[in-house]
Coordinates of N, CA and C in Angstrom, one line a residue:
X192 N 36.8 -37.3 137.6 CA 35.3 -38.2 137.6 C 35.6 -38.5 136.2
X193 N 36.0 -37.7 135.1 CA 36.1 -38.1 133.6 C 36.8 -39.4 133.4
X194 N 38.0 -39.3 134.1 CA 39.0 -40.3 133.9 C 38.2 -41.7 134.4
X195 N 37.5 -41.4 135.4 CA 36.8 -42.9 136.1 C 35.6 -43.3 135.2
X196 N 35.1 -42.4 134.8 CA 33.9 -42.9 133.7 C 34.6 -43.3 132.5
X197 N 35.6 -42.8 132.1 CA 36.2 -43.5 131.0 C 37.0 -44.8 131.2
X198 N 37.6 -44.9 132.3 CA 38.0 -46.2 132.9 C 36.8 -47.3 132.8
X199 N 35.8 -47.1 133.5 CA 34.6 -48.0 133.7 C 34.4 -48.2 132.1
X200 N 34.0 -47.3 131.3 CA 33.6 -47.6 129.7 C 34.6 -48.8 129.1
X201 N 35.9 -48.6 129.4 CA 36.9 -49.4 128.9 C 36.5 -50.7 129.7
X202 N 36.1 -51.0 130.8 CA 36.0 -52.1 131.5 C 34.8 -52.9 130.9
X203 N 33.8 -51.9 130.8 CA 32.4 -52.4 130.3 C 32.5 -52.9 129.1
X204 N 33.3 -52.3 128.0 CA 33.5 -53.0 126.6 C 34.1 -54.2 126.8
X205 N 35.3 -54.2 127.8 CA 36.0 -55.6 127.7 C 35.2 -56.8 128.3
X206 N 34.1 -56.3 129.1 CA 33.5 -57.4 129.8 C 32.3 -57.8 128.6
X207 N 31.9 -56.7 127.9 CA 30.8 -57.1 126.5 C 31.5 -58.2 126.0
X208 N 33.0 -57.6 125.4 CA 33.4 -58.6 124.4 C 33.6 -59.9 124.8
X209 N 34.2 -60.2 126.1 CA 34.2 -61.4 126.7 C 32.9 -62.2 126.7
X210 N 31.9 -61.6 127.2 CA 30.6 -62.3 127.1 C 30.2 -62.5 125.6
X211 N 30.2 -61.9 124.6 CA 30.0 -62.0 123.3 C 30.9 -63.3 122.8
X212 N 32.1 -63.5 123.2 CA 32.9 -64.4 122.8 C 32.5 -65.8 123.5
X213 N 32.3 -65.6 124.6 CA 31.6 -66.9 125.6 C 30.2 -67.4 124.7
X214 N 29.3 -66.6 124.5 CA 27.9 -66.8 124.0 C 27.9 -67.3 122.8
X215 N 28.7 -66.7 122.0 CA 29.0 -67.3 120.6 C 29.7 -68.3 120.3
X216 N 30.2 -69.2 121.4 CA 30.9 -70.3 121.4 C 32.3 -70.1 120.4
X217 N 32.6 -68.9 120.1 CA 33.9 -68.7 119.8 C 35.1 -69.0 120.3
X218 N 35.0 -68.9 121.8 CA 36.1 -69.1 122.9 C 35.2 -70.0 123.7
X219 N 35.8 -71.5 124.2 CA 35.2 -72.1 125.1 C 35.4 -71.6 126.5
X220 N 34.5 -71.8 127.3 CA 34.2 -71.6 129.0 C 35.6 -72.3 129.4
X221 N 36.3 -73.3 129.1 CA 37.4 -73.9 129.8 C 38.8 -73.0 129.5
X222 N 38.6 -72.5 128.2 CA 39.7 -71.8 127.8 C 40.2 -70.6 128.5
X223 N 39.2 -69.8 129.1 CA 39.4 -68.9 129.7 C 39.2 -69.0 131.3
X224 N 38.3 -69.6 131.6 CA 38.3 -70.2 133.2 C 38.5 -71.5 133.5
X225 N 39.7 -71.9 133.7 CA 40.3 -73.3 133.8 C 39.5 -74.2 134.7
X226 N 38.7 -73.9 135.8 CA 38.1 -74.5 136.8 C 36.7 -74.9 136.1
X227 N 36.4 -74.4 135.2 CA 35.0 -74.9 134.8 C 35.3 -76.3 133.5
X228 N 34.5 -77.3 134.3 CA 34.5 -78.4 133.6 C 33.1 -79.3 133.2
X229 N 32.2 -79.0 134.0 CA 31.0 -79.6 134.0 C 29.8 -78.6 133.5
X230 N 28.7 -79.2 133.3 CA 27.4 -78.3 133.0 C 27.3 -77.5 134.0
X231 N 27.1 -78.1 135.2 CA 26.6 -77.2 136.4 C 27.7 -76.2 136.5
X232 N 29.0 -76.4 136.5 CA 30.0 -75.1 136.8 C 29.8 -74.1 135.7
X233 N 29.4 -74.6 134.1 CA 29.2 -73.8 133.5 C 27.8 -72.9 133.6
X234 N 26.8 -73.4 134.2 CA 25.6 -72.7 134.8 C 26.0 -71.7 135.9
X235 N 26.7 -72.1 136.6 CA 27.2 -71.4 137.8 C 27.9 -70.1 137.2
X236 N 28.9 -70.3 136.5 CA 29.8 -69.3 135.6 C 29.0 -68.2 134.8
X237 N 27.7 -68.7 134.2 CA 27.0 -67.8 133.6 C 26.0 -67.0 134.5
X238 N 25.6 -67.7 135.6 CA 24.9 -66.8 136.7 C 25.9 -65.9 137.2
X239 N 26.9 -66.2 137.5 CA 27.9 -65.3 138.0 C 28.2 -64.1 136.8
X240 N 28.4 -64.5 135.7 CA 28.7 -63.3 134.5 C 27.3 -62.4 134.7
X241 N 26.2 -63.2 134.7 CA 25.1 -62.1 134.7 C 24.9 -61.3 136.0
X242 N 25.3 -61.5 137.0 CA 25.4 -61.1 138.2 C 26.5 -59.9 138.2
X243 N 27.6 -60.4 137.7 CA 28.5 -59.1 137.6 C 28.0 -58.1 136.3
X244 N 27.5 -58.5 135.3 CA 26.8 -57.5 134.5 C 25.8 -56.6 135.1
X245 N 25.0 -57.3 135.8 CA 24.0 -56.5 136.5 C 24.6 -55.4 137.7
X246 N 25.7 -55.9 138.1 CA 26.5 -54.9 139.0 C 26.9 -53.9 138.4
X247 N 27.5 -54.2 137.1 CA 28.3 -53.2 136.2 C 27.4 -52.1 135.8
X248 N 26.1 -52.6 135.4 CA 25.0 -51.7 134.9 C 24.6 -50.8 136.0
X249 N 24.6 -51.2 137.5 CA 24.0 -50.4 138.5 C 25.2 -49.3 138.7
X250 N 26.5 -49.9 138.5 CA 27.6 -48.9 138.7 C 27.7 -47.8 137.6
X251 N 27.4 -48.3 136.5 CA 27.5 -47.3 135.3 C 26.1 -46.2 135.7
X252 N 25.0 -46.6 136.1 CA 23.9 -45.8 136.1 C 24.3 -44.9 137.3
X253 N 24.8 -45.1 138.5 CA 25.3 -44.3 139.2 C 26.4 -43.5 138.7
X254 N 27.4 -43.7 138.3 CA 28.7 -43.1 137.9 C 28.0 -42.1 136.5
X255 N 27.2 -42.6 136.1 CA 26.7 -41.6 135.0 C 26.0 -40.4 135.4
X256 N 25.3 -40.7 136.5 CA 24.5 -39.6 137.5 C 25.5 -38.6 138.1
X257 N 26.3 -39.3 138.9 CA 27.5 -38.5 139.4 C 28.3 -37.6 138.2
X258 N 28.7 -37.9 137.2 CA 29.3 -37.2 136.0 C 28.3 -36.2 135.4
X259 N 27.4 -36.5 135.4 CA 26.3 -35.8 134.5 C 26.3 -34.7 135.9
X260 N 25.9 -34.8 137.0 CA 26.0 -33.7 138.2 C 27.1 -32.9 138.2
X261 N 28.1 -33.5 138.1 CA 29.4 -32.9 138.4 C 29.5 -31.8 137.0
X262 N 28.9 -32.3 135.8 CA 29.1 -31.6 134.7 C 28.1 -30.4 134.9
X263 N 27.0 -30.5 135.4 CA 26.2 -29.5 135.5 C 26.6 -28.5 136.5
X264 N 27.2 -28.9 137.8 CA 27.7 -27.9 138.6 C 29.0 -27.1 138.2
X265 N 29.7 -27.7 137.2 CA 30.8 -27.0 136.7 C 30.3 -25.8 135.7
X266 N 29.4 -26.4 134.9 CA 28.5 -25.4 134.1 C 27.7 -24.2 134.9
X267 N 27.3 -24.7 136.1 CA 26.8 -23.4 136.9 C 27.8 -22.5 137.3
X268 N 28.9 -23.1 137.7 CA 30.1 -22.5 138.3 C 30.7 -21.2 137.2
X269 N 30.8 -21.8 136.0 CA 31.4 -21.0 134.8 C 30.1 -20.1 134.6
X270 N 28.9 -20.4 134.8 CA 27.8 -19.4 134.3 C 28.1 -18.3 135.5
X271 N 28.3 -18.6 136.5 CA 28.2 -17.3 137.9 C 29.5 -16.6 137.6
X272 N 30.7 -17.2 137.1 CA 31.9 -16.2 136.5 C 31.6 -15.4 135.3
X273 N 30.7 -15.9 134.4 CA 30.3 -15.1 133.3 C 29.6 -13.8 134.1
X274 N 28.5 -14.1 134.8 CA 27.5 -13.3 135.5 C 28.5 -12.2 135.9
X275 N 29.7 -12.6 136.6 CA 30.3 -11.7 137.5 C 31.1 -10.8 136.4
X276 N 31.7 -11.3 135.3 CA 32.4 -10.7 134.3 C 31.5 -9.6 133.5
X277 N 30.3 -10.0 133.5 CA 29.4 -9.1 132.8 C 29.0 -7.8 134.0
X278 N 28.8 -8.1 135.0 CA 28.5 -6.9 136.1 C 29.5 -6.3 136.0
X279 N 31.0 -6.8 136.1 CA 32.2 -5.7 136.1 C 32.3 -5.0 134.8
X280 N 32.1 -5.5 133.6 CA 32.0 -5.0 132.5 C 31.1 -3.6 132.4
X281 N 29.7 -4.0 132.8 CA 28.8 -2.9 132.7 C 29.2 -1.9 133.8
X282 N 29.7 -2.0 135.0 CA 30.0 -1.1 136.0 C 31.2 -0.3 135.4
X283 N 32.2 -0.8 134.6 CA 33.0 0.2 133.9 C 32.7 0.9 132.8
X284 N 31.6 0.2 132.1 CA 31.1 1.2 131.1 C 30.3 2.4 131.7
X285 N 29.6 2.1 132.5 CA 28.9 3.2 133.4 C 29.8 4.1 134.0
X286 N 30.7 3.5 134.5 CA 31.9 4.7 135.1 C 32.6 5.4 133.7
X287 N 32.8 4.9 132.9 CA 33.5 5.4 131.6 C 32.4 6.5 131.1
X288 N 31.3 6.0 131.1 CA 30.3 7.0 130.4 C 30.0 8.3 131.4
X289 N 30.0 8.1 132.9 CA 29.7 9.1 133.5 C 31.0 10.2 133.5
X290 N 32.1 9.7 133.5 CA 33.3 10.5 133.4 C 33.5 11.2 132.2
X291 N 33.1 10.8 130.8 CA 33.0 11.3 129.9 C 31.9 12.5 129.9
X292 N 30.8 12.3 130.3 CA 29.7 13.4 130.4 C 30.1 14.6 131.4
X293 N 30.9 14.1 132.3 CA 31.4 15.2 133.6 C 32.2 16.2 133.1
X294 N 32.9 15.7 132.2 CA 34.3 16.8 131.9 C 33.8 17.9 131.1
X295 N 34.2 19.0 131.5 CA 33.6 20.2 130.9 C 34.3 20.4 129.6
X296 N 33.6 20.9 128.6 CA 34.0 21.1 127.4 C 35.0 22.3 127.4
X297 N 36.4 22.1 127.2 CA 37.1 23.5 127.1 C 37.4 23.8 125.8
X298 N 37.8 25.2 125.6 CA 38.2 25.9 124.3 C 38.9 25.0 123.6
X299 N 39.9 24.4 124.3 CA 41.0 23.7 123.2 C 40.3 22.7 122.4
X300 N 39.3 22.1 123.1 CA 38.7 20.7 122.6 C 37.4 21.6 121.7
X301 N 37.1 22.5 122.0 CA 36.0 23.0 120.8 C 36.9 23.5 119.5
X302 N 38.1 24.0 119.4 CA 38.9 24.5 118.5 C 39.4 23.2 117.8
X303 N 39.9 21.9 118.5 CA 40.2 21.0 117.8 C 39.1 20.3 117.0
X304 N 37.8 20.4 117.7 CA 36.6 19.8 117.1 C 36.5 20.5 115.8
X305 N 36.6 21.8 115.8 CA 36.4 22.6 114.7 C 37.1 22.6 113.5
X306 N 38.3 22.2 113.9 CA 39.4 21.9 112.8 C 39.1 20.9 111.9

């Protein structure tokens, strides 16, 4: 999903740069689109570019929503794993503590502690 989002961002930037070049008249429409010769064809071209931009915006919103949902899901799964590890750690600590308190104190341990 991340690669798809990055790829779409690159396409969107290329589209925006092309549109800026056309709108500022740095590049003529006929230089990029060879079939455009009359004013009516230029108008149709800009309508098509506006439609493509609207479509790209819609795709961007949907793709961003899916990407965000995927990140939230991955975060949720990671949090569940962390919680499982915390439970396991707690159980091991409790087991360790209960084993230490249950062992009887022998005379050897008392002698070592006294020294």
